[in-house]
Coordinates of C-alpha atoms in Angstrom, one line a residue:
Chain A
M1167 CA -100.5 -85.1 -192.9
N1168 CA -100.6 -88.3 -191.0
D1169 CA -98.5 -89.8 -188.2
E1170 CA -96.5 -92.3 -190.3
C1171 CA -92.9 -92.0 -189.2
I1172 CA -90.4 -91.6 -192.3
V1173 CA -87.5 -91.2 -190.2
E1174 CA -87.0 -92.4 -186.5
I1175 CA -84.2 -91.8 -184.4
N1176 CA -83.8 -93.9 -181.3
G1177 CA -81.3 -93.0 -178.1
L1178 CA -78.9 -91.9 -180.6
W1179 CA -75.3 -91.2 -179.5
T1180 CA -72.3 -89.9 -181.4
C1181 CA -68.9 -89.6 -180.2
F1182 CA -65.7 -88.5 -181.7
G1183 CA -62.9 -89.9 -179.3
E1184 CA -63.6 -88.2 -176.2
T1185 CA -65.6 -85.5 -177.4
V1186 CA -69.4 -86.4 -177.3
V1187 CA -71.4 -84.5 -180.0
H1188 CA -74.7 -86.2 -179.4
R1189 CA -76.3 -87.4 -176.3
D1190 CA -79.4 -89.8 -176.2
I1191 CA -81.0 -88.2 -179.0
D1192 CA -85.0 -89.4 -180.2
L1193 CA -86.5 -87.8 -183.0
S1194 CA -89.1 -88.5 -185.7
V1195 CA -90.0 -87.0 -188.9
H1196 CA -93.7 -87.7 -190.1
R1197 CA -94.9 -88.2 -193.6
G1198 CA -95.3 -85.0 -195.4
E1199 CA -93.9 -82.6 -192.7
V1200 CA -91.0 -80.1 -193.0
L1201 CA -88.9 -80.6 -190.0
V1202 CA -86.3 -77.9 -189.6
L1203 CA -83.3 -78.9 -187.6
V1204 CA -81.5 -75.7 -186.0
G1205 CA -78.6 -75.1 -183.7
G1206 CA -75.5 -73.1 -183.5
S1207 CA -72.6 -73.7 -185.9
G1208 CA -71.0 -76.9 -185.1
S1209 CA -73.8 -78.1 -183.0
G1210 CA -73.8 -81.5 -185.0
K1211 CA -76.6 -80.8 -187.5
T1212 CA -74.6 -82.0 -190.5
V1213 CA -73.2 -85.1 -188.6
L1214 CA -77.2 -86.1 -187.7
I1215 CA -78.2 -85.7 -191.2
R1216 CA -75.1 -87.7 -192.4
Q1217 CA -76.3 -90.2 -189.8
M1218 CA -79.8 -90.3 -191.3
L1219 CA -78.3 -90.9 -194.7
G1220 CA -76.5 -93.7 -193.5
L1221 CA -73.0 -92.2 -194.4
E1222 CA -72.0 -92.2 -190.7
T1223 CA -72.7 -94.7 -188.1
P1224 CA -73.8 -93.4 -184.5
T1225 CA -71.9 -94.8 -181.7
R1226 CA -74.9 -96.0 -180.1
G1227 CA -78.7 -95.9 -181.0
E1228 CA -80.6 -96.7 -184.0
V1229 CA -81.7 -94.7 -187.4
R1230 CA -84.6 -95.8 -189.2
V1231 CA -85.6 -94.4 -192.5
F1232 CA -89.0 -95.8 -194.2
G1233 CA -89.1 -98.5 -191.3
H1234 CA -85.8 -100.0 -192.2
S1235 CA -82.8 -99.6 -189.8
L1236 CA -79.8 -98.3 -191.6
Q1237 CA -77.2 -99.8 -189.6
A1238 CA -78.8 -103.3 -190.1
A1239 CA -80.1 -103.0 -193.8
E1240 CA -78.6 -105.2 -196.2
P1241 CA -77.0 -103.5 -199.0
A1242 CA -80.0 -104.0 -201.8
E1243 CA -82.6 -102.8 -199.3
L1244 CA -80.0 -99.8 -198.7
A1245 CA -80.0 -99.0 -202.1
R1246 CA -83.8 -99.4 -202.2
T1247 CA -83.9 -97.0 -199.6
R1248 CA -81.6 -94.4 -201.2
N1249 CA -83.4 -94.3 -204.2
R1250 CA -86.6 -93.2 -202.3
W1251 CA -85.0 -90.0 -200.9
G1252 CA -83.0 -87.1 -202.4
V1253 CA -80.3 -85.2 -200.9
F1254 CA -78.8 -81.8 -201.1
F1255 CA -75.1 -81.2 -199.6
Q1256 CA -74.1 -78.0 -198.1
G1257 CA -72.1 -77.3 -200.7
G1258 CA -74.1 -78.5 -203.7
A1259 CA -71.7 -81.3 -204.1
L1260 CA -72.3 -81.4 -208.2
F1261 CA -70.0 -83.7 -210.1
S1262 CA -67.4 -81.1 -211.4
A1263 CA -66.5 -83.5 -214.4
L1264 CA -70.2 -83.3 -215.6
S1265 CA -72.3 -80.6 -217.4
V1266 CA -75.3 -79.4 -215.1
F1267 CA -77.7 -81.5 -217.8
E1268 CA -75.4 -84.8 -216.9
N1269 CA -75.4 -83.8 -213.2
V1270 CA -79.3 -84.0 -212.8
A1271 CA -79.4 -87.0 -215.7
L1272 CA -77.0 -89.3 -213.5
P1273 CA -79.3 -90.6 -211.0
L1274 CA -82.1 -91.4 -213.9
R1275 CA -79.4 -92.9 -216.1
E1276 CA -78.5 -95.4 -213.2
R1277 CA -81.8 -96.6 -213.3
R1278 CA -81.7 -98.1 -216.8
Q1279 CA -85.3 -98.0 -217.5
L1280 CA -85.9 -94.9 -219.2
D1281 CA -85.1 -93.9 -222.7
E1282 CA -83.0 -91.1 -223.4
E1283 CA -86.0 -88.7 -224.5
M1284 CA -87.8 -89.1 -221.3
I1285 CA -84.5 -88.4 -219.4
R1286 CA -84.0 -85.4 -221.2
D1287 CA -87.3 -84.3 -220.7
V1288 CA -87.6 -84.9 -216.8
V1289 CA -84.0 -83.0 -216.7
V1290 CA -85.3 -80.1 -218.5
L1291 CA -88.6 -80.1 -216.3
K1292 CA -86.4 -80.7 -213.1
L1293 CA -84.0 -77.6 -214.3
E1294 CA -87.2 -75.6 -215.4
M1295 CA -89.0 -76.3 -211.9
V1296 CA -85.6 -74.6 -210.3
G1297 CA -85.3 -71.6 -212.6
I1298 CA -82.4 -72.8 -214.6
E1299 CA -82.9 -72.0 -218.2
A1300 CA -82.2 -75.0 -220.9
K1301 CA -79.4 -72.6 -222.1
H1302 CA -77.3 -73.0 -219.1
A1303 CA -77.8 -77.0 -219.3
N1304 CA -74.5 -77.4 -220.8
K1305 CA -72.7 -75.6 -218.7
M1306 CA -70.1 -77.1 -216.1
P1307 CA -70.4 -76.5 -212.3
A1308 CA -67.3 -74.4 -212.1
E1309 CA -68.9 -71.8 -214.7
L1310 CA -72.0 -71.3 -212.3
S1311 CA -72.6 -69.0 -209.6
G1312 CA -73.0 -70.3 -205.9
G1313 CA -76.8 -69.8 -206.3
M1314 CA -77.0 -71.8 -209.5
V1315 CA -75.0 -74.3 -208.1
R1316 CA -77.5 -74.7 -205.2
R1317 CA -80.5 -74.7 -207.4
V1318 CA -78.8 -77.3 -209.9
G1319 CA -78.3 -79.4 -206.5
L1320 CA -81.6 -79.2 -205.6
A1321 CA -82.9 -80.3 -208.9
R1322 CA -80.8 -83.2 -208.8
A1323 CA -82.1 -84.1 -205.2
I1324 CA -85.4 -84.3 -206.6
A1325 CA -84.5 -86.1 -210.1
L1326 CA -85.9 -89.3 -208.9
E1327 CA -89.1 -87.9 -207.6
P1328 CA -88.3 -88.7 -204.0
E1329 CA -90.5 -89.0 -201.0
L1330 CA -88.1 -87.6 -198.8
L1331 CA -85.9 -84.6 -199.1
F1332 CA -82.8 -83.8 -197.0
L1333 CA -81.8 -80.7 -197.2
D1334 CA -78.5 -79.4 -195.4
E1335 CA -78.0 -75.6 -195.2
P1336 CA -79.3 -74.8 -198.7
T1337 CA -79.5 -71.1 -198.2
A1338 CA -76.0 -70.3 -196.4
G1339 CA -73.6 -67.9 -198.0
L1340 CA -76.6 -66.7 -200.2
D1341 CA -77.6 -63.2 -200.5
P1342 CA -81.2 -62.3 -198.9
D1343 CA -82.6 -62.3 -202.6
R1344 CA -81.2 -65.5 -203.5
S1345 CA -81.8 -67.1 -200.2
E1346 CA -85.5 -66.2 -200.3
A1347 CA -85.6 -67.4 -203.9
V1348 CA -84.3 -70.5 -202.7
V1349 CA -86.7 -70.8 -199.9
K1350 CA -89.7 -70.0 -202.2
L1351 CA -88.4 -73.1 -204.3
I1352 CA -88.2 -75.5 -201.4
E1353 CA -91.7 -74.4 -200.3
A1354 CA -92.6 -74.8 -203.6
L1355 CA -91.7 -78.5 -204.2
H1356 CA -93.0 -79.5 -200.8
R1357 CA -96.3 -78.2 -201.8
E1358 CA -96.4 -79.6 -205.1
L1359 CA -94.7 -83.0 -204.4
R1360 CA -95.9 -83.5 -201.0
L1361 CA -92.5 -84.6 -200.0
T1362 CA -91.4 -84.9 -196.6
V1363 CA -88.4 -82.5 -195.9
V1364 CA -85.7 -82.3 -193.2
L1365 CA -84.0 -79.6 -193.4
A1366 CA -80.7 -78.3 -191.5
T1367 CA -80.0 -74.5 -191.2
H1368 CA -79.2 -71.5 -189.0
D1369 CA -81.3 -69.2 -191.4
L1370 CA -84.4 -67.9 -189.1
D1371 CA -86.0 -66.7 -192.4
A1372 CA -85.9 -70.0 -194.0
M1373 CA -86.9 -71.7 -190.8
V1374 CA -89.9 -69.6 -190.2
A1375 CA -90.9 -69.8 -193.6
L1376 CA -90.7 -73.6 -194.0
S1377 CA -91.2 -75.6 -190.8
D1378 CA -93.8 -77.6 -189.6
R1379 CA -91.8 -78.6 -186.8
V1380 CA -88.7 -77.2 -185.4
A1381 CA -86.0 -79.7 -183.7
V1382 CA -83.4 -77.4 -181.7
L1383 CA -79.8 -79.2 -181.2
V1384 CA -77.8 -77.5 -178.3
E1385 CA -75.2 -79.2 -176.2
Q1386 CA -75.5 -82.5 -177.4
R1387 CA -79.1 -82.8 -176.8
L1388 CA -82.4 -82.0 -178.5
V1389 CA -83.6 -79.3 -175.9
A1390 CA -87.0 -78.6 -177.9
V1391 CA -88.9 -80.4 -180.8
G1392 CA -92.2 -78.7 -181.9
A1393 CA -94.2 -76.5 -183.6
L1394 CA -92.5 -73.3 -184.1
S1395 CA -94.9 -71.5 -181.3
E1396 CA -94.1 -74.3 -178.7
V1397 CA -90.4 -73.8 -179.3
V1398 CA -90.4 -70.1 -178.7
A1399 CA -92.2 -70.6 -175.6
K1400 CA -89.7 -73.2 -174.0
E1401 CA -87.3 -71.7 -171.3
H1402 CA -83.7 -72.1 -172.6
P1403 CA -81.1 -69.8 -172.9
F1404 CA -80.0 -70.9 -176.5
I1405 CA -83.5 -70.5 -177.7
R1406 CA -83.8 -67.1 -175.9
N1407 CA -80.7 -66.0 -177.8
F1408 CA -81.6 -67.5 -180.8
F1409 CA -85.0 -66.8 -181.4
L1410 CA -86.0 -63.8 -179.2
S1411 CA -83.1 -61.6 -180.2
D1412 CA -83.7 -58.5 -182.3
R1413 CA -83.0 -60.3 -185.5
G1414 CA -85.0 -63.4 -184.2
R1415 CA -87.8 -61.1 -183.2
R1416 CA -87.9 -59.9 -186.8
A1417 CA -87.4 -62.8 -188.6
L1418 CA -90.7 -64.6 -186.3
Q1419 CA -92.8 -61.7 -187.1
A1420 CA -93.2 -63.2 -190.6
A1421 CA -94.6 -66.6 -188.8
K1422 CA -97.7 -67.9 -190.4
E1423 CA -99.5 -68.2 -186.9
P1424 CA -99.3 -65.7 -184.1
L1425 CA -96.5 -66.5 -181.8
P1426 CA -96.2 -65.8 -177.7
G1427 CA -94.6 -62.8 -177.1
I1428 CA -94.3 -61.8 -180.4
A1429 CA -96.0 -59.0 -182.2
R1430 CA -97.3 -59.3 -185.9
A1431 CA -95.7 -57.1 -188.0
Chain B
M177 CA -106.4 -115.7 -215.0
P178 CA -106.6 -112.0 -216.0
E179 CA -103.5 -110.0 -215.9
A180 CA -104.5 -107.2 -213.7
A181 CA -105.1 -109.8 -210.8
A182 CA -101.2 -110.5 -211.2
L183 CA -100.2 -107.1 -210.5
P184 CA -100.1 -105.8 -207.0
T185 CA -103.1 -103.3 -206.4
N186 CA -101.3 -100.2 -206.8
A187 CA -99.5 -100.9 -209.9
P188 CA -99.9 -98.2 -212.8
Q189 CA -102.7 -99.5 -215.3
L190 CA -105.1 -98.1 -217.9
R191 CA -108.6 -99.5 -219.1
Q192 CA -110.4 -98.6 -222.2
A193 CA -114.3 -98.2 -221.8
S194 CA -116.9 -96.8 -224.5
A195 CA -118.8 -93.8 -223.4
A196 CA -122.3 -93.3 -224.4
D197 CA -121.5 -90.9 -227.2
G198 CA -119.5 -93.5 -228.9
A199 CA -116.0 -91.8 -228.1
V200 CA -113.4 -94.0 -226.1
R201 CA -112.8 -93.5 -222.3
V202 CA -109.5 -94.2 -221.2
E203 CA -109.2 -94.8 -217.4
L204 CA -105.9 -94.7 -215.6
Y205 CA -105.6 -95.9 -212.1
G206 CA -103.1 -96.8 -209.5
V207 CA -99.6 -95.1 -208.8
W208 CA -98.4 -93.3 -211.4
N209 CA -95.0 -92.4 -210.3
L210 CA -91.3 -92.9 -211.4
A211 CA -90.6 -95.8 -209.3
A212 CA -93.8 -98.0 -210.2
L213 CA -93.8 -96.7 -213.8
E214 CA -90.0 -98.0 -214.3
Q215 CA -91.1 -101.4 -214.1
R216 CA -94.0 -101.4 -216.4
L217 CA -92.7 -98.6 -218.6
G218 CA -92.5 -101.2 -222.0
E219 CA -95.7 -102.4 -221.5
L220 CA -97.5 -99.1 -220.9
K221 CA -96.4 -97.2 -223.4
P222 CA -97.7 -99.0 -226.5
Q223 CA -101.0 -98.8 -224.7
L224 CA -100.7 -95.1 -224.3
T225 CA -99.8 -94.6 -227.6
A226 CA -102.7 -96.6 -228.8
C227 CA -105.5 -94.8 -226.7
A228 CA -103.8 -91.3 -227.9
R229 CA -104.3 -92.1 -231.5
D230 CA -108.0 -91.0 -231.3
A231 CA -108.1 -87.5 -230.5
R232 CA -111.4 -87.5 -229.2
S233 CA -110.9 -90.1 -226.4
H234 CA -111.6 -88.8 -222.9
W235 CA -108.9 -89.4 -220.4
D236 CA -109.8 -90.1 -216.6
L237 CA -107.3 -89.9 -214.2
S238 CA -109.3 -89.2 -211.2
A239 CA -108.4 -92.8 -210.1
V240 CA -104.8 -92.0 -209.9
T241 CA -103.6 -92.1 -206.4
M242 CA -100.1 -91.0 -206.7
L243 CA -99.0 -88.7 -209.7
D244 CA -95.5 -87.3 -210.0
H245 CA -93.6 -85.3 -212.6
A246 CA -92.5 -88.3 -214.3
G247 CA -96.1 -89.7 -214.7
A248 CA -97.3 -86.4 -215.7
L249 CA -94.5 -86.1 -218.4
L250 CA -95.1 -89.6 -219.8
L251 CA -98.8 -88.7 -220.3
W252 CA -98.1 -85.4 -221.6
R253 CA -95.9 -86.8 -224.2
T254 CA -98.2 -89.5 -225.2
W255 CA -100.9 -86.5 -226.0
G256 CA -98.3 -85.0 -228.2
R257 CA -97.0 -82.5 -225.9
K258 CA -100.1 -80.7 -225.0
R259 CA -103.1 -81.3 -222.6
A260 CA -105.6 -83.8 -223.7
P261 CA -108.7 -82.0 -224.9
Q262 CA -110.8 -84.0 -222.9
L263 CA -109.3 -84.6 -219.4
S264 CA -110.4 -85.2 -215.7
L265 CA -108.1 -85.1 -213.3
R266 CA -107.8 -84.7 -209.5
P267 CA -107.4 -80.6 -208.3
E268 CA -104.2 -81.7 -206.6
H269 CA -102.7 -83.0 -209.5
E270 CA -103.4 -79.8 -211.6
A271 CA -100.1 -78.2 -210.8
L272 CA -98.0 -81.2 -212.1
F273 CA -99.4 -80.4 -215.5
E274 CA -98.9 -76.5 -215.2
H275 CA -95.2 -76.9 -215.2
L276 CA -95.0 -79.2 -218.5
A277 CA -96.1 -76.5 -220.6
L278 CA -92.8 -74.8 -219.9
V279 CA -90.4 -77.4 -221.3
P280 CA -89.4 -76.5 -224.4
D281 CA -90.1 -78.7 -227.0
R282 CA -86.6 -79.2 -228.4
P283 CA -83.4 -78.8 -226.9
A284 CA -80.5 -76.6 -228.3
P285 CA -79.1 -79.0 -231.0
P286 CA -75.8 -80.7 -230.0
E287 CA -72.9 -79.0 -231.9
S288 CA -72.4 -80.9 -235.6
G289 CA -69.4 -82.6 -236.1
D290 CA -66.9 -80.6 -238.3
R291 CA -65.0 -82.3 -241.4
A292 CA -62.1 -80.0 -240.4
A293 CA -61.7 -81.5 -237.1
P294 CA -58.4 -83.3 -237.3
L295 CA -56.7 -80.3 -238.8
V296 CA -58.2 -77.9 -236.1
G297 CA -57.1 -80.9 -233.7
L298 CA -53.8 -80.6 -234.7
G299 CA -53.6 -76.6 -234.7
R300 CA -54.9 -76.8 -231.2
G301 CA -52.0 -79.5 -230.2
V302 CA -49.5 -77.4 -231.6
L303 CA -51.0 -74.1 -229.9
A304 CA -50.8 -76.1 -226.8
L305 CA -47.3 -76.8 -227.2
V306 CA -46.4 -73.5 -227.8
E307 CA -48.2 -72.4 -225.0
H308 CA -47.1 -74.8 -222.6
L309 CA -43.3 -73.7 -223.5
A310 CA -44.0 -70.1 -223.2
G311 CA -45.9 -70.9 -219.7
I312 CA -42.5 -72.8 -218.5
V313 CA -40.4 -70.1 -219.6
Q314 CA -42.8 -67.6 -217.8
L315 CA -42.2 -69.8 -214.6
L316 CA -38.5 -69.8 -215.1
G317 CA -38.8 -66.0 -215.7
H318 CA -40.5 -65.5 -212.4
L319 CA -38.2 -67.9 -210.4
L320 CA -35.1 -65.8 -211.8
L321 CA -36.7 -62.6 -210.6
D322 CA -37.3 -64.4 -207.2
V323 CA -33.6 -65.5 -207.1
A324 CA -32.3 -62.3 -207.7
N325 CA -34.8 -60.4 -205.1
L326 CA -33.6 -63.4 -202.4
A327 CA -30.0 -62.7 -203.1
R328 CA -30.3 -59.1 -202.1
H329 CA -32.4 -60.1 -198.9
P330 CA -31.0 -63.5 -197.8
S331 CA -32.9 -63.6 -194.7
R332 CA -36.0 -64.3 -196.9
I333 CA -34.8 -67.5 -198.5
P334 CA -37.2 -70.3 -197.6
W335 CA -35.1 -72.5 -195.7
R336 CA -37.9 -74.6 -194.1
E337 CA -39.8 -75.2 -197.4
I338 CA -36.7 -76.2 -199.1
S339 CA -35.7 -78.7 -196.3
A340 CA -38.9 -80.1 -195.9
T341 CA -39.4 -80.8 -200.0
L342 CA -35.5 -82.0 -199.8
Y343 CA -36.5 -84.9 -197.1
R344 CA -39.9 -85.8 -199.1
T345 CA -38.3 -86.0 -202.4
G346 CA -35.0 -87.3 -201.5
A347 CA -34.6 -89.0 -198.3
Q348 CA -37.9 -90.8 -198.8
A349 CA -37.4 -91.9 -202.1
L350 CA -33.9 -93.8 -201.0
A351 CA -35.7 -97.4 -200.5
I352 CA -37.4 -97.3 -204.4
T353 CA -34.6 -96.0 -206.2
A354 CA -32.3 -98.3 -204.4
L355 CA -34.5 -101.7 -205.1
V356 CA -34.9 -100.2 -208.9
G357 CA -31.2 -99.5 -209.0
F358 CA -30.2 -103.2 -207.8
L359 CA -32.4 -105.2 -210.0
I360 CA -31.4 -102.8 -212.9
G361 CA -27.5 -103.7 -212.2
V362 CA -28.3 -107.4 -211.4
T363 CA -29.9 -107.7 -215.0
L364 CA -27.7 -105.7 -216.8
S365 CA -24.6 -107.2 -215.2
Y366 CA -26.0 -111.2 -216.2
L367 CA -26.8 -110.1 -219.7
S368 CA -23.6 -108.4 -220.5
A369 CA -21.8 -111.5 -218.7
R370 CA -23.2 -113.9 -221.0
Q371 CA -22.6 -112.3 -223.9
L372 CA -19.1 -111.1 -222.8
Q373 CA -18.4 -114.8 -222.1
L374 CA -18.8 -116.0 -225.6
F375 CA -15.7 -113.6 -226.6
G376 CA -13.9 -114.7 -223.2
A377 CA -14.2 -110.8 -222.6
D378 CA -15.2 -111.5 -218.9
I379 CA -13.0 -108.7 -217.6
Y380 CA -14.8 -105.7 -219.6
I381 CA -17.7 -106.3 -217.6
V382 CA -16.4 -103.6 -215.2
N383 CA -16.1 -101.3 -218.0
I384 CA -19.9 -102.0 -219.5
L385 CA -21.4 -101.5 -216.0
G386 CA -19.2 -98.5 -215.1
I387 CA -20.0 -96.4 -218.0
A388 CA -23.6 -97.5 -218.7
I389 CA -24.7 -96.9 -214.9
L390 CA -22.6 -93.9 -214.0
R391 CA -23.3 -92.0 -217.3
E392 CA -26.7 -93.0 -218.4
L393 CA -28.7 -95.5 -216.4
G394 CA -28.3 -94.1 -212.9
P395 CA -29.5 -90.7 -213.9
M396 CA -32.2 -91.8 -215.9
L397 CA -33.7 -94.3 -213.6
A398 CA -33.5 -91.6 -210.6
A399 CA -35.2 -89.2 -212.8
I400 CA -38.3 -91.4 -214.1
L401 CA -38.7 -92.5 -210.5
V402 CA -38.7 -89.2 -209.2
A403 CA -40.7 -87.8 -212.0
G404 CA -43.5 -90.4 -211.0
R405 CA -43.3 -90.2 -207.4
S406 CA -42.5 -86.3 -206.7
G407 CA -43.6 -84.7 -209.8
S408 CA -47.1 -86.0 -209.8
S409 CA -47.7 -85.1 -206.2
M410 CA -46.2 -81.6 -206.6
T411 CA -48.8 -81.2 -209.6
A412 CA -51.7 -82.6 -207.4
Q413 CA -50.6 -80.1 -204.3
L414 CA -50.6 -77.0 -206.5
G415 CA -53.7 -78.2 -208.5
V416 CA -55.5 -78.6 -205.0
M417 CA -54.3 -75.4 -204.0
R418 CA -55.8 -73.8 -206.9
V419 CA -59.0 -75.5 -206.5
T420 CA -59.1 -74.3 -202.8
Q421 CA -58.3 -70.7 -203.6
E422 CA -54.9 -71.2 -201.2
L423 CA -53.0 -69.8 -204.2
D424 CA -55.3 -66.6 -204.3
A425 CA -55.2 -66.3 -200.6
L426 CA -51.3 -66.3 -200.7
A427 CA -51.5 -64.0 -203.8
V428 CA -53.4 -61.3 -201.6
M429 CA -51.3 -61.6 -198.8
G430 CA -48.5 -60.6 -200.7
I431 CA -46.6 -63.7 -200.4
S432 CA -45.5 -64.6 -204.0
P433 CA -46.7 -68.1 -204.6
T434 CA -43.6 -68.7 -207.1
R435 CA -41.5 -68.0 -204.2
R436 CA -43.4 -69.7 -201.3
L437 CA -44.3 -72.9 -203.3
I438 CA -42.3 -73.2 -206.8
L439 CA -38.6 -71.6 -205.8
P440 CA -38.5 -74.2 -203.0
K441 CA -39.5 -77.3 -205.1
V442 CA -37.2 -76.5 -207.9
V443 CA -34.3 -75.9 -205.4
A444 CA -34.7 -79.1 -203.3
L445 CA -35.3 -81.5 -206.8
G446 CA -32.2 -79.7 -208.0
I447 CA -30.1 -80.8 -204.8
A448 CA -32.0 -84.0 -204.3
L449 CA -32.0 -85.5 -207.7
P450 CA -28.1 -85.5 -208.1
L451 CA -27.8 -86.7 -204.7
L452 CA -30.5 -89.7 -205.6
V453 CA -28.4 -90.3 -208.7
L454 CA -25.1 -90.8 -206.5
W455 CA -27.0 -93.4 -204.4
T456 CA -28.8 -95.2 -207.3
N457 CA -25.5 -95.1 -209.2
A458 CA -23.8 -97.1 -206.0
I459 CA -26.6 -99.3 -205.3
A460 CA -26.9 -100.5 -209.1
L461 CA -22.9 -101.0 -209.2
V462 CA -22.8 -103.4 -206.1
G463 CA -25.9 -105.2 -207.8
G464 CA -24.0 -105.6 -210.7
M465 CA -20.8 -106.5 -209.0
L466 CA -22.9 -109.4 -207.1
A467 CA -24.1 -110.7 -210.3
A468 CA -20.7 -110.5 -211.9
Q469 CA -19.2 -112.4 -208.9
I470 CA -21.5 -115.4 -209.2
Q471 CA -21.7 -115.3 -213.0
L472 CA -18.2 -114.5 -214.2
E473 CA -16.3 -115.0 -210.7
I474 CA -14.9 -111.9 -210.7
D475 CA -14.0 -111.0 -207.4
Y476 CA -15.8 -107.6 -205.9
R477 CA -12.2 -106.5 -204.7
F478 CA -10.8 -106.9 -208.4
F479 CA -13.9 -105.0 -209.7
L480 CA -13.4 -102.0 -207.3
S481 CA -10.0 -101.6 -208.2
R482 CA -10.4 -101.6 -211.6
L483 CA -13.4 -99.7 -212.0
P484 CA -11.5 -96.2 -211.4
D485 CA -8.9 -97.2 -214.1
V486 CA -11.4 -97.9 -217.0
V487 CA -14.0 -95.5 -216.3
P488 CA -13.2 -91.7 -216.7
L489 CA -14.3 -89.6 -213.5
A490 CA -16.0 -87.4 -215.9
N491 CA -18.6 -90.2 -216.3
L492 CA -19.7 -89.7 -212.9
W493 CA -19.8 -85.8 -213.0
L494 CA -21.9 -85.9 -216.1
G495 CA -24.3 -88.2 -214.5
I496 CA -24.4 -85.9 -211.6
G497 CA -24.9 -82.7 -213.4
K498 CA -27.4 -84.7 -215.8
G499 CA -29.4 -85.1 -212.1
A500 CA -29.3 -81.5 -211.4
V501 CA -30.8 -80.6 -214.6
F502 CA -33.3 -83.3 -214.7
G503 CA -34.2 -82.6 -210.9
V504 CA -35.1 -78.7 -211.9
L505 CA -36.7 -79.8 -215.0
I506 CA -39.3 -82.2 -213.3
A507 CA -39.8 -79.7 -210.6
L508 CA -40.7 -76.8 -213.1
I509 CA -42.8 -79.2 -215.3
A510 CA -44.9 -80.3 -212.4
C511 CA -45.4 -76.9 -211.2
H512 CA -46.3 -75.7 -214.4
F513 CA -49.2 -78.0 -215.0
G514 CA -50.1 -77.7 -211.3
L515 CA -51.1 -74.1 -211.7
R516 CA -52.9 -74.9 -215.0
I517 CA -55.5 -77.0 -213.5
R518 CA -59.1 -75.8 -213.4
P519 CA -61.2 -76.3 -210.5
N520 CA -62.8 -79.7 -211.4
T521 CA -61.9 -83.4 -210.4
E522 CA -61.1 -84.4 -213.9
S523 CA -58.9 -81.8 -214.7
L524 CA -56.8 -82.6 -211.6
G525 CA -56.6 -86.2 -212.8
A526 CA -55.3 -85.1 -216.2
G527 CA -53.1 -82.7 -215.1
A528 CA -51.3 -85.0 -212.6
T529 CA -51.0 -87.4 -215.9
A530 CA -50.1 -84.8 -218.1
S531 CA -47.4 -83.6 -215.8
V532 CA -45.4 -87.1 -215.5
V533 CA -45.8 -87.6 -219.1
A534 CA -44.2 -84.6 -220.0
A535 CA -41.7 -84.7 -217.4
I536 CA -40.2 -88.1 -218.3
T537 CA -40.6 -87.4 -222.0
V538 CA -38.6 -84.0 -221.5
V539 CA -35.8 -86.2 -219.2
I540 CA -35.3 -88.4 -222.2
V541 CA -35.0 -85.7 -224.9
V542 CA -32.8 -83.8 -222.6
D543 CA -30.7 -86.8 -222.2
A544 CA -30.5 -87.3 -225.8
I545 CA -29.4 -83.7 -226.3
F546 CA -26.7 -84.4 -223.8
A547 CA -25.5 -87.7 -225.2
V548 CA -24.8 -85.5 -228.6
I549 CA -23.1 -82.6 -226.5
F550 CA -21.0 -84.6 -224.5
S551 CA -20.0 -87.8 -226.7
G552 CA -16.1 -86.2 -226.8
I553 CA -16.1 -86.5 -223.2
G554 CA -15.6 -89.5 -220.8
L555 CA -15.6 -92.4 -223.1
T556 CA -11.9 -92.4 -224.3
R557 CA -9.0 -92.4 -222.3

């Protein structure tokens, strides 16, 4: 891991009318790391991710991805940047009119350089990686279970071999088994493709398993950014509630390194 | 200038060298990922194929700085879907090739074309038509049961929904029906006036306009506009409610979706459309009257006093009655298609289109049936 910044957020404010969602946020994501963005429901995680994707413009401040400012980027430059990242949306956001295969093939087809056989192989490979068998490839998204929709969404997100992967709540609404499978999958993808991952979640187990660094978004601010052990040591009511509750302690016992105040399982 | 110098240093490239034992040594270097390969795929492919022809070639990937699945897949395919027998690569790239063995050689073959396809298509079409008819009859049955139920418990009649739909489909459609009605009235009057002048039968413009507008054009115009405007929105609304499981939520609360959603629409459109027909009739007649005054110099006071003498009142009632029937039919068809929408975007669009097309077709067919049934009424004194 080196210190090259893939995503940089400087002095970001978001206001919806009178409501302030983000107040003066600074955050940087380094190459090769998994940054987990945690915070309660409605704390603005999804909005922050959407701003990193250029889908929403912050009221004030700047978001730079791969060194380019998203706000000032030319359309062509923005399109180039967008080809370097993969995005997984909360609900999967599969194209409901296209089959599973076509969903994953779509970003590849858009590039217009690859022949059909190569596209087929890449799609089958990506589906294989997320554990979707080839026989499901012709199904429509409406015929899939929630877990499968997520896995196909992930396959589509990594179809273009992105350097940067945004994941918004990849485990929300899954049973613990499936949720663990998705976490393992993200872990494996991160290891094999050496991706930079930005992950928004309030799933403690996913956070413990995946995070290199954790950013805690509470009451419009980032109250703590750092390795899990540093964040847990911070004195803040939300952090104490979130990490050091009974449920939090159980999840933290699975951490890779010993954490202050947490007994190892 | 050698070709390699013209390329950026990290472009994917390969070099052939002969090893001591006479075998060819293929050295790959640069970045072999999707973004870099795309630019040079056309060039690299023949080179790779040529190198792969000699099975004894030694492939050296240790100078490849970046490799991803697309790059690995390209090489894999060049080697005939297996690992090259003599291969050296960086340890971190090893994992990429492990997955490739899992990719099946051939996908499930696509369904082949069937010679009986047109016949099968025809059969499917007929079955779909029968299914639609059965669905609409079923819906109508549900509605009748609801009406019977509501007759016993009048307090449960959904007045609010009915009045809201009445406003949306009726009051908000006044402007568009007025515009279209006025223009049709003007056009019809102008065209007829030209012909009537030839025979010196100017005075009969009142008969033509009166009968045509009150009996046919007014109801048809209003029905077609409402089918396009309100029918499609009803289908889309029910379709989205189906997609977002709102219909299921209603059902599990013990609230009948037909009573709460469909009955108010059918009742409201059954009331709104006859009123719109009356409105369209009036505006179209005003348009026709204006054109007659300009073209034939028939005074509007004369026009108005002659109208009730030459056009039997039955025509007006027939037109309004048709309006009520059309309104109920449009709402029924729109709701029927709305309930059949599958949870995907394409189905939503197709459903809305099918609903409008079916509603307009049915309106025209029913109008023709009415014309036959009532041919003896209102045309002669």
